mmCIF file of C-alpha atoms and ligand atoms in Angstrom:
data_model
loop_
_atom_site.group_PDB
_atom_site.id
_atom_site.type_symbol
_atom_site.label_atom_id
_atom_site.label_comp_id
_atom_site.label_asym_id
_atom_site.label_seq_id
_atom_site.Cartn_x
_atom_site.Cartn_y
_atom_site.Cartn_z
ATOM 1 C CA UNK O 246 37.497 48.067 57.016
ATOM 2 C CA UNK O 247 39.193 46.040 59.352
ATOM 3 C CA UNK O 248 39.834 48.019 62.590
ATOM 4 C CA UNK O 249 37.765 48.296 65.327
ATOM 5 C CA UNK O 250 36.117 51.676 66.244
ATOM 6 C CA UNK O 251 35.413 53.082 69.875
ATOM 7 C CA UNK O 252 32.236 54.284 70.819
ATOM 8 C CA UNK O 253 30.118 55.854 73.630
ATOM 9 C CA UNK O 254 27.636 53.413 74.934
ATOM 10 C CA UNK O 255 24.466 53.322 77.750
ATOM 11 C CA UNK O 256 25.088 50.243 79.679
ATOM 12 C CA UNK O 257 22.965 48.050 81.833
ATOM 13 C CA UNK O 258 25.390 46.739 84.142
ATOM 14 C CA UNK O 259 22.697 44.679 86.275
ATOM 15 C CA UNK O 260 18.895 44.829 86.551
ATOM 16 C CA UNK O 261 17.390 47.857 88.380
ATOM 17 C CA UNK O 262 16.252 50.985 88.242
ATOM 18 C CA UNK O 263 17.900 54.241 86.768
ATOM 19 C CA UNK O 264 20.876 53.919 88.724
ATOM 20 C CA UNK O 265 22.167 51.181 86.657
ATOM 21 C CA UNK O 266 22.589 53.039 84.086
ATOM 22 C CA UNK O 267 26.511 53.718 83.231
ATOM 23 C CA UNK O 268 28.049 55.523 79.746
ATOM 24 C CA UNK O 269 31.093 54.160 78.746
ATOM 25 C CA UNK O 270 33.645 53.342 75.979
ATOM 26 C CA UNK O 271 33.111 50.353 74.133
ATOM 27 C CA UNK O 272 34.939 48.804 71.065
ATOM 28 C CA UNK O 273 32.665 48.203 68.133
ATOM 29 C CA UNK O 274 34.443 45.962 65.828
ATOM 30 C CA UNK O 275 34.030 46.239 61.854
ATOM 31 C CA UNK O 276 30.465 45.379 60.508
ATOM 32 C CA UNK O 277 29.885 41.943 59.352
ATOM 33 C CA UNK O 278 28.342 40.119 56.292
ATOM 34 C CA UNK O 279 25.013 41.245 55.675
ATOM 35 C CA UNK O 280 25.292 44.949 58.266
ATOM 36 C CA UNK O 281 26.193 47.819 57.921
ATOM 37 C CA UNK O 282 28.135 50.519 60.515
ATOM 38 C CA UNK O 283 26.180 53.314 61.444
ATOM 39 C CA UNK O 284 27.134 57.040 62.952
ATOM 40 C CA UNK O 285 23.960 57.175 65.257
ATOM 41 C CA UNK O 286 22.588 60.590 65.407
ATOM 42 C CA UNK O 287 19.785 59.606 68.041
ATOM 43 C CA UNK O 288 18.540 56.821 69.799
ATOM 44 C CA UNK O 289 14.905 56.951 70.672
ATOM 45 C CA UNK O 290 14.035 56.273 74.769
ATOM 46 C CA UNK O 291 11.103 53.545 75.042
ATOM 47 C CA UNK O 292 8.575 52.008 77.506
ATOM 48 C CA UNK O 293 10.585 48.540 76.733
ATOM 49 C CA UNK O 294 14.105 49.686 77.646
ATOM 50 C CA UNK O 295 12.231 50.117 80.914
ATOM 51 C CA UNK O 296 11.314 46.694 81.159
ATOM 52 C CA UNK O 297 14.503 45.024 79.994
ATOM 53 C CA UNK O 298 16.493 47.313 82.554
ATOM 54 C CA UNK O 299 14.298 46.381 84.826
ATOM 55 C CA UNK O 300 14.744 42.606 84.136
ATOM 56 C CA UNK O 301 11.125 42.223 83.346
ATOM 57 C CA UNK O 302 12.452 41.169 79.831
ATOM 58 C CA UNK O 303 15.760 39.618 81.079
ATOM 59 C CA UNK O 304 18.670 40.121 79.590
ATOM 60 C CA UNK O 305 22.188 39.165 80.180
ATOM 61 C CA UNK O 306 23.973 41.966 81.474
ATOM 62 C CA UNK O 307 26.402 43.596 80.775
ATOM 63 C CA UNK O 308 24.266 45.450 77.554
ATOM 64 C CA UNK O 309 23.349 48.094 75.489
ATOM 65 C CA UNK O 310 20.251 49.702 76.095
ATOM 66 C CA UNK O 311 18.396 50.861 73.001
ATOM 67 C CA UNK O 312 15.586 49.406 70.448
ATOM 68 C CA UNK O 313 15.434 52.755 67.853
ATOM 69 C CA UNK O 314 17.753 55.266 66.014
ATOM 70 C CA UNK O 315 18.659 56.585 63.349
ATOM 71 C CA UNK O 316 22.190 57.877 61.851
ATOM 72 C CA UNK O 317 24.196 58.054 58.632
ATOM 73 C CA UNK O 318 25.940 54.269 57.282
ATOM 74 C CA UNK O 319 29.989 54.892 57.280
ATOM 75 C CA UNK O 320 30.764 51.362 56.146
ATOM 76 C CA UNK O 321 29.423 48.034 54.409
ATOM 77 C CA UNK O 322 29.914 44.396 55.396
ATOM 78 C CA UNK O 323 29.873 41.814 53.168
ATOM 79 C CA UNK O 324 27.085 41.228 50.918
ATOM 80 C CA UNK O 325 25.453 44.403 51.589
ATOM 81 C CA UNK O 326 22.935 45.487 48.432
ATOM 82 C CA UNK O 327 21.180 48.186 48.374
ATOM 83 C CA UNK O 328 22.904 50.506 51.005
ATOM 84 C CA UNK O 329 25.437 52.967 50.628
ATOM 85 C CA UNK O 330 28.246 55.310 52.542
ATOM 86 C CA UNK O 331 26.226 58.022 53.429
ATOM 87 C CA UNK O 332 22.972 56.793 53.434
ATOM 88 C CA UNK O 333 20.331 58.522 56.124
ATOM 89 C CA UNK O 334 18.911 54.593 57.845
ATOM 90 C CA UNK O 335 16.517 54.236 60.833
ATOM 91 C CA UNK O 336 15.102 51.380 62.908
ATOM 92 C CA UNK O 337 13.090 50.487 65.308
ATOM 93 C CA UNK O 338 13.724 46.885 66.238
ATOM 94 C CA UNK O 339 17.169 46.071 66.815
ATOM 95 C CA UNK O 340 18.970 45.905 70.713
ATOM 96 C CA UNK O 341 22.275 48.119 71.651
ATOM 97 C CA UNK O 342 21.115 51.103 69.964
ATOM 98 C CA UNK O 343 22.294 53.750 72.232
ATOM 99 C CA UNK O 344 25.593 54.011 70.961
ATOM 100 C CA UNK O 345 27.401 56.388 68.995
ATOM 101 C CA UNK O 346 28.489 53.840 66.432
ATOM 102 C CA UNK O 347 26.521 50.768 65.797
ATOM 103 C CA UNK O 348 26.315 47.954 63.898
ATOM 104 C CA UNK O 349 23.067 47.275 62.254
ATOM 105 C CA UNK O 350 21.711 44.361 59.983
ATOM 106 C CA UNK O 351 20.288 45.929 56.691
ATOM 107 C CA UNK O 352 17.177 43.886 57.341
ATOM 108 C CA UNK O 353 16.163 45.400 60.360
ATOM 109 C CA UNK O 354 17.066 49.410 58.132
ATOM 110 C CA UNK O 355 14.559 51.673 56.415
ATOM 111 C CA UNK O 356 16.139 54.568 54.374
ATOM 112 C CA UNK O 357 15.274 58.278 55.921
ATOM 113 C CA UNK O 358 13.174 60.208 53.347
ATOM 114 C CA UNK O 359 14.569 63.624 52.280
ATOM 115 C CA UNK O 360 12.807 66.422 54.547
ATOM 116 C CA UNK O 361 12.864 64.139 57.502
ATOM 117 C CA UNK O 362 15.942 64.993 59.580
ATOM 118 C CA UNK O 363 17.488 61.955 61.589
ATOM 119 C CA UNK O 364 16.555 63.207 64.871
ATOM 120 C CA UNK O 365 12.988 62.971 63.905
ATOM 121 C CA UNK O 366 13.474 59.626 62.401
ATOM 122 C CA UNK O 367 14.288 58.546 65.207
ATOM 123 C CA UNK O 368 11.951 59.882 67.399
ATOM 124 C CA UNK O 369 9.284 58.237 64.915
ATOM 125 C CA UNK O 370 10.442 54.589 63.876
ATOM 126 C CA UNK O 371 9.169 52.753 67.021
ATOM 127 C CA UNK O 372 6.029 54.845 68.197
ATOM 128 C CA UNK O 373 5.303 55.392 64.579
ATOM 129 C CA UNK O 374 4.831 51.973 63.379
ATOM 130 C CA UNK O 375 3.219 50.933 66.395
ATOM 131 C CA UNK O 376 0.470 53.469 65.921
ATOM 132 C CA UNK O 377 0.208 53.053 62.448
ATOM 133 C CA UNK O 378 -0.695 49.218 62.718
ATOM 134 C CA UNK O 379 -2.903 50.175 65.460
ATOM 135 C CA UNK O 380 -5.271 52.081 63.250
ATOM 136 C CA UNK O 381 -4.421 49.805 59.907
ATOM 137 C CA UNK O 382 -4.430 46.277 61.192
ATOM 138 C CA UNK O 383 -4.857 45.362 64.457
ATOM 139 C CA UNK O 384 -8.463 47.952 64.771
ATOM 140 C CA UNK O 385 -8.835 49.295 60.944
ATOM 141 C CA UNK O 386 -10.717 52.494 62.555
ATOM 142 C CA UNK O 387 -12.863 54.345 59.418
ATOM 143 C CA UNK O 388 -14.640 56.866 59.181
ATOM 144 C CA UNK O 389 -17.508 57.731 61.681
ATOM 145 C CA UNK O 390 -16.249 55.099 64.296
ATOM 146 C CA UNK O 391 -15.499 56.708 67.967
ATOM 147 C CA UNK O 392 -12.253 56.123 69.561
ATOM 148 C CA UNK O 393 -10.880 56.364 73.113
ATOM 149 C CA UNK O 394 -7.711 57.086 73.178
ATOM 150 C CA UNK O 395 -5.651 57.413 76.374
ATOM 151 C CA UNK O 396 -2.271 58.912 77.119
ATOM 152 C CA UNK O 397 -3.046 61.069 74.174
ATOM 153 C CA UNK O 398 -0.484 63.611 74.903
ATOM 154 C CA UNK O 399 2.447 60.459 74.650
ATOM 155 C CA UNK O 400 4.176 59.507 72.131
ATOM 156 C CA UNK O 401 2.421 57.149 70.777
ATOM 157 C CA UNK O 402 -0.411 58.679 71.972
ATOM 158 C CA UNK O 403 0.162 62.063 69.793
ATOM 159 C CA UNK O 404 0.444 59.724 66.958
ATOM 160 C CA UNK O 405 -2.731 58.003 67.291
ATOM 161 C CA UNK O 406 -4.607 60.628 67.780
ATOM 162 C CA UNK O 407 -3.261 62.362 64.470
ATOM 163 C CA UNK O 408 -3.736 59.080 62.146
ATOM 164 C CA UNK O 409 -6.915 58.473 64.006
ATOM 165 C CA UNK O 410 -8.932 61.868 63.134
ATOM 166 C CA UNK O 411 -7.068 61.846 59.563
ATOM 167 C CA UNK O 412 -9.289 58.847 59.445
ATOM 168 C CA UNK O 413 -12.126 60.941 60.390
ATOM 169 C CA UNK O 414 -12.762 58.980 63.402
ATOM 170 C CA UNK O 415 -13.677 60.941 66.280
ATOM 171 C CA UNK O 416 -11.249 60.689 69.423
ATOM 172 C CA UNK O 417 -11.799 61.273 73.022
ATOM 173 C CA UNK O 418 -8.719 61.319 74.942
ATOM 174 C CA UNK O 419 -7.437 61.022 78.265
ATOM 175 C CA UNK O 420 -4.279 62.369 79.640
ATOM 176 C CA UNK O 421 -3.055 63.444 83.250
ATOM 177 C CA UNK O 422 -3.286 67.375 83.349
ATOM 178 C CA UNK O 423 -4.709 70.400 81.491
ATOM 179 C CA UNK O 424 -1.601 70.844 79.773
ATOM 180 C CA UNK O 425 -1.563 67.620 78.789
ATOM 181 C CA UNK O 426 -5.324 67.759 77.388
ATOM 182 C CA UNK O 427 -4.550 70.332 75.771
ATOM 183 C CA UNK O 428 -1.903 68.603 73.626
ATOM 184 C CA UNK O 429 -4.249 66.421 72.906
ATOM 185 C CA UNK O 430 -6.908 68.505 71.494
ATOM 186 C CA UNK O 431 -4.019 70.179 69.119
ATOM 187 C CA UNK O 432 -3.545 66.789 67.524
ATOM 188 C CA UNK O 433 -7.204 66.973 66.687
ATOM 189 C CA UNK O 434 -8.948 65.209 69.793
ATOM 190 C CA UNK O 435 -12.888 66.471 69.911
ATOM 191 C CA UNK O 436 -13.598 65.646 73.744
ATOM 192 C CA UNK O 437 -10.857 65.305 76.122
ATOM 193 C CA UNK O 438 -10.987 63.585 80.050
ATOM 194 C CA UNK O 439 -8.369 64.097 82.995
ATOM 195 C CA UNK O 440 -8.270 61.126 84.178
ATOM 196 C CA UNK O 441 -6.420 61.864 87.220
ATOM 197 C CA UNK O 442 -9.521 63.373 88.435
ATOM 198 C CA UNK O 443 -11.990 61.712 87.220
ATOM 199 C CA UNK O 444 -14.195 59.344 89.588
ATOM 200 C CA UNK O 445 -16.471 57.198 86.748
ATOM 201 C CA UNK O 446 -14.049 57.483 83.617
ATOM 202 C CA UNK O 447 -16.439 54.761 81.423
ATOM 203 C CA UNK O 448 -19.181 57.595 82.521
ATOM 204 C CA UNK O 449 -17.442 59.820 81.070
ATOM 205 C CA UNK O 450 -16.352 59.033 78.070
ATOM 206 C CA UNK O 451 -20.332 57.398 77.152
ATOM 207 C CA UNK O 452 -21.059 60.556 78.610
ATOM 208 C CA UNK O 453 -18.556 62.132 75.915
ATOM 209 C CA UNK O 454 -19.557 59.961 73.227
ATOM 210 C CA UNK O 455 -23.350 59.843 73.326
ATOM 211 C CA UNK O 456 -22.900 55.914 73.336
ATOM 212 C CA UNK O 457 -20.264 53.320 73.638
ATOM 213 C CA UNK O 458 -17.036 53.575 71.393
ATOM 214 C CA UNK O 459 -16.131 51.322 69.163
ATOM 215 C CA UNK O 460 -12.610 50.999 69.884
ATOM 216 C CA UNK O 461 -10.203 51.722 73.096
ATOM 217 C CA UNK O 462 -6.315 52.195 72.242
ATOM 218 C CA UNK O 463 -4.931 51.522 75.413
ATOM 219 C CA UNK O 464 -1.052 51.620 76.341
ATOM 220 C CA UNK O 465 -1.685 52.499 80.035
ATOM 221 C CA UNK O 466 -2.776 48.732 81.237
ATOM 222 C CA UNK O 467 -3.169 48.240 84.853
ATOM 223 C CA UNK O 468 -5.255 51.798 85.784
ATOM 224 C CA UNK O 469 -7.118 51.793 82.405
ATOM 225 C CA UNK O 470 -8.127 48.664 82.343
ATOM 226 C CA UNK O 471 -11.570 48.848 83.305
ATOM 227 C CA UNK O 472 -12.781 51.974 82.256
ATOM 228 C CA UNK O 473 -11.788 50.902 78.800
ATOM 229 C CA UNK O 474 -13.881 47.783 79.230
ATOM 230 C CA UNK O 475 -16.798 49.575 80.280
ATOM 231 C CA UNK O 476 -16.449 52.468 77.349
ATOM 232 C CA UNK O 477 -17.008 49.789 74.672
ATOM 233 C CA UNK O 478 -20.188 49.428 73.052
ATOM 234 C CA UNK O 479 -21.079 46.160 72.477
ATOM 235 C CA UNK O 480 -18.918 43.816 70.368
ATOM 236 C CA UNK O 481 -16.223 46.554 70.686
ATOM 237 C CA UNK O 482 -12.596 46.395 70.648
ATOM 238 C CA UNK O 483 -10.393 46.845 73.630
ATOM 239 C CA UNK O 484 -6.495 47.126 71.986
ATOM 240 C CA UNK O 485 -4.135 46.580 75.142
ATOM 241 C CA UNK O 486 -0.877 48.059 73.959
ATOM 242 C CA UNK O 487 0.924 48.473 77.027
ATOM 243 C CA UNK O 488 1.363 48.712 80.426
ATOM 244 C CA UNK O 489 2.578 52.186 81.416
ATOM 245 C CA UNK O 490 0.952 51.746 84.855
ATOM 246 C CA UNK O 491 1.693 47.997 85.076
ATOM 247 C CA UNK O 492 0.549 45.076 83.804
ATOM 248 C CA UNK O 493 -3.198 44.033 83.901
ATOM 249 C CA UNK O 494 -3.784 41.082 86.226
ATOM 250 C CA UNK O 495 -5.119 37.603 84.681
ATOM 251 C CA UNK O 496 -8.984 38.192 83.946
ATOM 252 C CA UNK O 497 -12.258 36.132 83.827
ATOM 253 C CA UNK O 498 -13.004 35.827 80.358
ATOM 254 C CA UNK O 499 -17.194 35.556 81.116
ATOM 255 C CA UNK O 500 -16.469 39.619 81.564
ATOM 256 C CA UNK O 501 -16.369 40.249 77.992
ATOM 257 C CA UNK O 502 -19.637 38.181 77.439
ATOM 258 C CA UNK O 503 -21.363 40.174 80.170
ATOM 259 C CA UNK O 504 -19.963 43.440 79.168
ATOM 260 C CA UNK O 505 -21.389 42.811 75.570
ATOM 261 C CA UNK O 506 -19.680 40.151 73.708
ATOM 262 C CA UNK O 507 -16.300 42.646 73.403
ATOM 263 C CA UNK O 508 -12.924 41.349 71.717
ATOM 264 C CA UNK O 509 -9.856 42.340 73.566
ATOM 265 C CA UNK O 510 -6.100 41.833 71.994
ATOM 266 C CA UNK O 511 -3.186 42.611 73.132
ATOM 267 C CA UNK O 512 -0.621 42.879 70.196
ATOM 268 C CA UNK O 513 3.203 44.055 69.966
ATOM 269 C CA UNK O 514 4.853 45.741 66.855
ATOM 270 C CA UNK O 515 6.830 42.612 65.732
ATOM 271 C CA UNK O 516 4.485 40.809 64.762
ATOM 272 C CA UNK O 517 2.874 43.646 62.684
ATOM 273 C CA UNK O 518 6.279 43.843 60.770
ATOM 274 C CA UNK O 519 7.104 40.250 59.973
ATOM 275 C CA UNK O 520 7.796 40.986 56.360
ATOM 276 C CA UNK O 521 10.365 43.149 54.605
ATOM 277 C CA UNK O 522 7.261 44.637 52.553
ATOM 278 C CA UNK O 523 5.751 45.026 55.715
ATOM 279 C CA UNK O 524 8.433 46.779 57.249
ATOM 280 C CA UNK O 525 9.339 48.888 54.568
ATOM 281 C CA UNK O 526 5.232 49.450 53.541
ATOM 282 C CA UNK O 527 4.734 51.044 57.598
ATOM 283 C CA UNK O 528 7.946 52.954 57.361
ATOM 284 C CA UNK O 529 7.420 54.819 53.981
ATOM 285 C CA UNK O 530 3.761 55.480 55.550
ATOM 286 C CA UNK O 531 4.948 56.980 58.566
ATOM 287 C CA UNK O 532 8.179 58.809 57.156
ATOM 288 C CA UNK O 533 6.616 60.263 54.358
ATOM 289 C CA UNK O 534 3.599 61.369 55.963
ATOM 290 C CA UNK O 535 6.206 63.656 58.408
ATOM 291 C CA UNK O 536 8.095 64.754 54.898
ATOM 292 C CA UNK O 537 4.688 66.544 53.475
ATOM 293 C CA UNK O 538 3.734 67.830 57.015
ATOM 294 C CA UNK O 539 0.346 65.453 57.659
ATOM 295 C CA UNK O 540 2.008 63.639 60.699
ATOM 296 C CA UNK O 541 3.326 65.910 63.419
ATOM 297 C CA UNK O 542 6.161 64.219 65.898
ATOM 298 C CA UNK O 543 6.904 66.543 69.002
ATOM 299 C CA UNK O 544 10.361 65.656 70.484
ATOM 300 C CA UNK O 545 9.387 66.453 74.224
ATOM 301 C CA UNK O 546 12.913 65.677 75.777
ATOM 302 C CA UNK O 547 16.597 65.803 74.337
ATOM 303 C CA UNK O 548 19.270 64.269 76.616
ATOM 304 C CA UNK O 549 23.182 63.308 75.939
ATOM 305 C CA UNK O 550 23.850 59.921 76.631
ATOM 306 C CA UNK O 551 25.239 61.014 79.605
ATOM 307 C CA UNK O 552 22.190 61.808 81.080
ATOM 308 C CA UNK O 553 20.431 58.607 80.128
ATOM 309 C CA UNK O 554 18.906 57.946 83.495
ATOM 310 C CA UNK O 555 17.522 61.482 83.742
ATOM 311 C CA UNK O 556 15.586 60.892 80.271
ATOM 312 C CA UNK O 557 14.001 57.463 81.441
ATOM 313 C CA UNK O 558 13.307 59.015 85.064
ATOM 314 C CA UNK O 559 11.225 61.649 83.209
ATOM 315 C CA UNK O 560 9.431 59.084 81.179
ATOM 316 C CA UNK O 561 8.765 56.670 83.935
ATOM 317 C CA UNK O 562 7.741 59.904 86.217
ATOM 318 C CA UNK O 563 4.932 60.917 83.661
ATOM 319 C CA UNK O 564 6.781 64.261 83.232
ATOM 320 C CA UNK O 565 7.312 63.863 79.463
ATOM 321 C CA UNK O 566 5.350 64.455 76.943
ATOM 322 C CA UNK O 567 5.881 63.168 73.321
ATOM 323 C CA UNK O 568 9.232 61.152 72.145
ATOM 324 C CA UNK O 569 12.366 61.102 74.359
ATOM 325 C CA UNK O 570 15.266 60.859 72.496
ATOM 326 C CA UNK O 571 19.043 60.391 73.386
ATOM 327 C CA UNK O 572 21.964 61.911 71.163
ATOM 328 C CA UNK O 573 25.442 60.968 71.706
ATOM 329 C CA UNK O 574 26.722 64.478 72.458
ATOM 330 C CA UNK O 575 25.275 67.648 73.949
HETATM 331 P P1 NDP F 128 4.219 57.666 76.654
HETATM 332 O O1 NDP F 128 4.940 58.810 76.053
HETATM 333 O O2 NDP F 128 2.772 57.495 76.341
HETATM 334 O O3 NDP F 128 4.395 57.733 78.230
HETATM 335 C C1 NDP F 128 3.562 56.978 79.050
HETATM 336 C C2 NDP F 128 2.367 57.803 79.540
HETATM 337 O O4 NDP F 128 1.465 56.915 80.181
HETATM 338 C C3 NDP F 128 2.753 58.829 80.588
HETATM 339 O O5 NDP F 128 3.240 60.038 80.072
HETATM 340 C C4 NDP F 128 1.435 59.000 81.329
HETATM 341 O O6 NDP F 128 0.637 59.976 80.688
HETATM 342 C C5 NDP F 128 0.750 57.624 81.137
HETATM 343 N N1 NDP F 128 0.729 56.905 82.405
HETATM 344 C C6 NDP F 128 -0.372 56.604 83.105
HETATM 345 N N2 NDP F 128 -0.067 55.975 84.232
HETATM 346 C C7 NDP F 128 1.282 55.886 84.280
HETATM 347 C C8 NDP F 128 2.192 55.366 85.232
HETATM 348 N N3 NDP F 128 1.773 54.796 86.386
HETATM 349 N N4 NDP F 128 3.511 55.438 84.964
HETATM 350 C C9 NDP F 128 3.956 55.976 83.833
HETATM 351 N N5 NDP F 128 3.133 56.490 82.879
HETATM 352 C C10 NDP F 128 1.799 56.456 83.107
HETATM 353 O O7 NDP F 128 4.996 56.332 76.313
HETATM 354 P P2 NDP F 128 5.115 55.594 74.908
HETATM 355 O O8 NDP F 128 4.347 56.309 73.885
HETATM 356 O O9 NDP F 128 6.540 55.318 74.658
HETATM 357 O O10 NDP F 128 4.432 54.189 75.219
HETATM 358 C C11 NDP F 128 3.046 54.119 75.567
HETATM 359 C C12 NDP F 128 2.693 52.662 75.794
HETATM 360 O O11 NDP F 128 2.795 51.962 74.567
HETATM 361 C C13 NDP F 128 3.611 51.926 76.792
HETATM 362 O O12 NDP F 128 2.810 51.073 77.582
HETATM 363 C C14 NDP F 128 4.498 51.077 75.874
HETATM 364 O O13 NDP F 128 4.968 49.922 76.511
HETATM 365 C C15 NDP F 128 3.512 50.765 74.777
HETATM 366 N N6 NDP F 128 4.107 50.368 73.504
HETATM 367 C C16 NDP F 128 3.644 49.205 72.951
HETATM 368 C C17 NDP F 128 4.094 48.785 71.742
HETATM 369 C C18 NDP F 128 3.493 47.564 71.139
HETATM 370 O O14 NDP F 128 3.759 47.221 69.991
HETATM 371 N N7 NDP F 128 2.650 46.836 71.860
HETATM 372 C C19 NDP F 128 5.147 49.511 71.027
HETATM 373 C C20 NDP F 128 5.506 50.779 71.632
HETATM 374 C C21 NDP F 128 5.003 51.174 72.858
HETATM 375 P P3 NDP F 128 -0.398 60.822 81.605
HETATM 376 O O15 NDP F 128 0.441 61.668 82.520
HETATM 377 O O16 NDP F 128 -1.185 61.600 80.628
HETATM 378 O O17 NDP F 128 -1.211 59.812 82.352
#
């Protein structure tokens, strides 16, 4: 393959909000030693898109947005083992995804089980893997342990909830509204909280829980941050996965002596995959527990390409529920 392929593309074209955003042509040229080119099928829309559009994460612009997707190999690069034309792939980890044709280094690919279509593949790589080393490494939750869980009806969210009470953990979860809740107690959540209206929430989950929990999974940040704090029981864990509502302010460490000796992390999914067994060991986990129907994902929005900014102005809006994904054509 020598020629150079056109394809449709999301572009940054400067740091801002949604209405930097621009879908145009853009020349991919042939894959290289060691990738593969892929036909994407979907692109997955993510929290951290947000932040590098946003320049939070700076990157040079021009770019193309996109972390996650999925799509069928049409061509090998030099060197490539172990992949071939036709292949289903996925990722989760690799910049200038949302494009119809992309380039992809077979390090950073995971094959697509049979019985998982690619849309759903990609809806799952990122989110996926970041819940499952939540409950595997980062707080290995086991039976009996209590769980707070909030933005349960999210994407990630959804997920954690799901591996959590497969665990046969208990969760309590928090969302914004009924419908939301309600989302939440499908995926197997025992107690849920609006916490939108709720004027104690660390009353309320203790309240919920009969004690302290053991562990708080929170990707919310900034509004969360001290309720979760004052859920835990004592030498608890407080994961800090995010910052949907903004980033928590620097902190006096003596809290977490006064609040009962608690641990707090805050981790991010690459270093939770920092090995090919790793990755590939996550992947088959999460994949294959969508194949034989134990993990549910619900794709809560569907947008072309060419409504880009409409899909991250519903996630950043708190009007989506589940995985956003993009596909290149209606
Ligand atoms: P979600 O689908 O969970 O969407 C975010 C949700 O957060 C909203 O739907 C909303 O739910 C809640 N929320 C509360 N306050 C706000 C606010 N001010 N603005 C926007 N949303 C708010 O997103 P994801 O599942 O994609 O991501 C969840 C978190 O996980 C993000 O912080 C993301 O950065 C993080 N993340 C971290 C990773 C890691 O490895 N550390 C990897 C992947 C994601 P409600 O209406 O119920 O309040």
């Amino acid at each position: 393959m020598t020629t150079t392929t056109t394809a449709r593309a999301v572009i940054v074209t400067k740091p801002g909000d949604g209405s930097v955003l621009e879908v145009q042509d853009i020349e991919v040229t042939p894959p290289g030693a060691g990738e593969v080119q892929v036909e994407v099928a979907a692109a997955g829309v993510n929290f951290i898109d947000v932040y590098k559009r946003q320049g939070v994460y700076p990157t040079p612009t021009p770019f193309v947005l996109g972390e996650e997707g999925a799509g069928t190999v049409t061509a090998l690069g030099d060197g490539v083992d172990g992949f071939s034309v036709g292949d289903h792939v996925a990722w989760a980890q690799a910049g200038g995804s949302e494009a119809s044709v992309v380039n992809r280094r077979t390090d950073d690919l995971v094959p697509v089980p049979d019985g998982v279509d690619l849309e759903t593949a990609a809806a799952a790589m990122l989110q996926g893997l970041t819940a499952h080393y939540l409950v595997t490494s980062t707080f290995p939750a086991k039976e009996g342990d209590i769980a707070l869980v909030h933005a349960a009806a999210g994407g990630v969210g959804q997920l954690l909830v799901q591996l959590l009470t497969a665990k046969g953990v208990t969760v309590i979860a928090t969302a914004g509204s009924e419908e939301k809740l309600e989302i939440a107690r499908r995926r197997g959540a025992a107690h849920t909280i609006d916490y939108s209206s709720t004027q104690d929430l660390a009353a309320a989950v203790r309240e919920a829980a009969g004690r302290g929990v053991d562990v708080v999974y929170d990707g919310v940040g900034k509004a969360t941050f001290d309720a979760s704090l004052g859920s835990l029981r004592p030498r608890g864990m407080l994961v800090l996965f995010g910052g949907a509502s903004g980033q928590v302010p620097p902190f006096d460490l003596q809290r977490l002596n006064r609040a009962g000796s608690l641990f707090i992390t805050r981790p991010t999914l690459a270093h939770y995959v920092q090995t090919r067994d790793e990755l590939e060991w996550r992947a088959r986990e999460v994949l294959g527990a969508i194949a034989d129907g134990t993990l549910e994902v619900e794709i809560g929005g569907r947008y072309p390409f060419d409504e880009a900014a409409a899909a991250y102005d519903a996630l950043e809006g708190r009007r989506t529920t589940g995985k956003v994904i993009l596909v290149p054509t209606a």
